């Protein structure tokens, strides 16, 4: 059974930091082009960080300079380092394919909840 599992969420005060991890089988990491999304209940998902095909990174404007996406292929793990967290960063974060086509075809995890309090 293919599993994508996120971990590392939690509660933190504004200005704090959290690190998220996403572990998936190697072939999923390489073929699905996983990125990090966040979603609040009742709202649309938002792709916050992803990789381009050349290995460079993309971030939504609201997290630029504060979030860093990385991956360790040897560990089959995708990471999201989050710093200078704001209350508006509160959401469920999950990894999934960064493009719409593969989003519906590739597995994704249940997500990890991040709560930032003022």
mmCIF file of C-alpha atoms in Angstrom, residues 6-99:
data_model
loop_
_atom_site.group_PDB
_atom_site.id
_atom_site.type_symbol
_atom_site.label_atom_id
_atom_site.label_comp_id
_atom_site.label_asym_id
_atom_site.label_seq_id
_atom_site.Cartn_x
_atom_site.Cartn_y
_atom_site.Cartn_z
ATOM 1 C CA UNK A 6 3.289 13.975 7.040
ATOM 2 C CA UNK A 7 4.608 14.770 10.491
ATOM 3 C CA UNK A 8 5.940 17.650 12.518
ATOM 4 C CA UNK A 9 2.908 19.870 12.920
ATOM 5 C CA UNK A 10 1.806 21.361 16.185
ATOM 6 C CA UNK A 11 1.037 24.572 17.988
ATOM 7 C CA UNK A 12 3.391 27.502 18.173
ATOM 8 C CA UNK A 13 3.232 31.173 18.994
ATOM 9 C CA UNK A 14 3.563 33.772 16.292
ATOM 10 C CA UNK A 15 7.183 34.285 15.387
ATOM 11 C CA UNK A 16 8.050 30.694 16.132
ATOM 12 C CA UNK A 17 9.204 27.870 13.879
ATOM 13 C CA UNK A 18 8.081 24.405 12.893
ATOM 14 C CA UNK A 19 9.516 21.792 10.578
ATOM 15 C CA UNK A 20 7.297 19.446 8.612
ATOM 16 C CA UNK A 21 8.295 16.157 7.028
ATOM 17 C CA UNK A 22 6.616 14.127 4.318
ATOM 18 C CA UNK A 23 7.733 10.567 3.783
ATOM 19 C CA UNK A 24 6.743 8.692 0.662
ATOM 20 C CA UNK A 25 8.037 5.811 -1.423
ATOM 21 C CA UNK A 26 10.921 6.901 -3.629
ATOM 22 C CA UNK A 27 9.090 6.394 -6.886
ATOM 23 C CA UNK A 28 6.274 8.629 -5.663
ATOM 24 C CA UNK A 29 8.656 11.405 -4.700
ATOM 25 C CA UNK A 30 10.340 11.285 -8.078
ATOM 26 C CA UNK A 31 7.353 10.756 -10.364
ATOM 27 C CA UNK A 32 4.700 12.864 -8.671
ATOM 28 C CA UNK A 33 6.624 16.083 -8.170
ATOM 29 C CA UNK A 34 5.410 16.552 -4.613
ATOM 30 C CA UNK A 35 5.012 19.959 -3.105
ATOM 31 C CA UNK A 36 3.512 21.333 0.090
ATOM 32 C CA UNK A 37 -0.082 22.508 0.279
ATOM 33 C CA UNK A 38 -2.105 23.993 3.062
ATOM 34 C CA UNK A 39 -5.821 24.147 3.538
ATOM 35 C CA UNK A 40 -8.235 25.569 6.012
ATOM 36 C CA UNK A 41 -11.589 23.879 6.441
ATOM 37 C CA UNK A 42 -14.043 25.252 3.945
ATOM 38 C CA UNK A 43 -11.378 26.974 1.911
ATOM 39 C CA UNK A 44 -9.508 26.014 -1.222
ATOM 40 C CA UNK A 45 -6.124 24.419 -0.966
ATOM 41 C CA UNK A 46 -3.071 26.556 -1.560
ATOM 42 C CA UNK A 47 0.221 25.348 -2.963
ATOM 43 C CA UNK A 48 2.790 27.026 -0.739
ATOM 44 C CA UNK A 49 6.058 25.447 -1.870
ATOM 45 C CA UNK A 50 7.235 23.234 -4.699
ATOM 46 C CA UNK A 51 10.153 22.380 -6.945
ATOM 47 C CA UNK A 52 10.563 23.259 -10.586
ATOM 48 C CA UNK A 53 11.851 20.600 -12.959
ATOM 49 C CA UNK A 54 15.299 22.191 -12.807
ATOM 50 C CA UNK A 55 15.364 21.823 -9.042
ATOM 51 C CA UNK A 56 14.727 25.455 -8.218
ATOM 52 C CA UNK A 57 11.972 26.255 -5.776
ATOM 53 C CA UNK A 58 8.661 28.094 -5.907
ATOM 54 C CA UNK A 59 6.842 29.725 -3.044
ATOM 55 C CA UNK A 60 3.569 31.520 -2.713
ATOM 56 C CA UNK A 61 4.258 35.181 -2.018
ATOM 57 C CA UNK A 62 2.913 35.047 1.516
ATOM 58 C CA UNK A 63 5.614 32.603 2.669
ATOM 59 C CA UNK A 64 8.630 33.779 0.677
ATOM 60 C CA UNK A 65 11.611 34.335 2.901
ATOM 61 C CA UNK A 66 10.002 32.389 5.752
ATOM 62 C CA UNK A 67 9.454 28.868 4.413
ATOM 63 C CA UNK A 68 11.999 26.547 2.825
ATOM 64 C CA UNK A 69 11.236 23.358 0.927
ATOM 65 C CA UNK A 70 13.869 20.669 0.646
ATOM 66 C CA UNK A 71 14.127 16.960 0.118
ATOM 67 C CA UNK A 72 16.392 14.101 1.045
ATOM 68 C CA UNK A 73 16.084 11.446 -1.625
ATOM 69 C CA UNK A 74 18.119 8.972 0.394
ATOM 70 C CA UNK A 75 15.487 9.194 3.128
ATOM 71 C CA UNK A 76 12.520 9.476 0.726
ATOM 72 C CA UNK A 77 11.500 12.586 2.598
ATOM 73 C CA UNK A 78 10.270 16.037 1.677
ATOM 74 C CA UNK A 79 10.654 18.827 4.218
ATOM 75 C CA UNK A 80 9.122 22.216 4.879
ATOM 76 C CA UNK A 81 10.953 24.470 7.285
ATOM 77 C CA UNK A 82 8.707 27.246 8.527
ATOM 78 C CA UNK A 83 9.947 30.233 10.466
ATOM 79 C CA UNK A 84 8.587 33.604 11.541
ATOM 80 C CA UNK A 85 5.192 31.962 11.614
ATOM 81 C CA UNK A 86 2.104 34.117 11.520
ATOM 82 C CA UNK A 87 -1.419 33.411 12.693
ATOM 83 C CA UNK A 88 -2.523 33.306 9.061
ATOM 84 C CA UNK A 89 -0.229 30.319 8.510
ATOM 85 C CA UNK A 90 -2.603 28.236 10.587
ATOM 86 C CA UNK A 91 -3.863 25.360 8.413
ATOM 87 C CA UNK A 92 -3.531 21.676 7.685
ATOM 88 C CA UNK A 93 -0.367 21.146 5.675
ATOM 89 C CA UNK A 94 0.052 18.173 3.388
ATOM 90 C CA UNK A 95 2.247 17.045 0.543
ATOM 91 C CA UNK A 96 0.818 16.182 -2.830
ATOM 92 C CA UNK A 97 1.654 16.509 -6.507
ATOM 93 C CA UNK A 98 2.285 20.137 -7.346
ATOM 94 C CA UNK A 99 0.506 20.128 -10.710
#
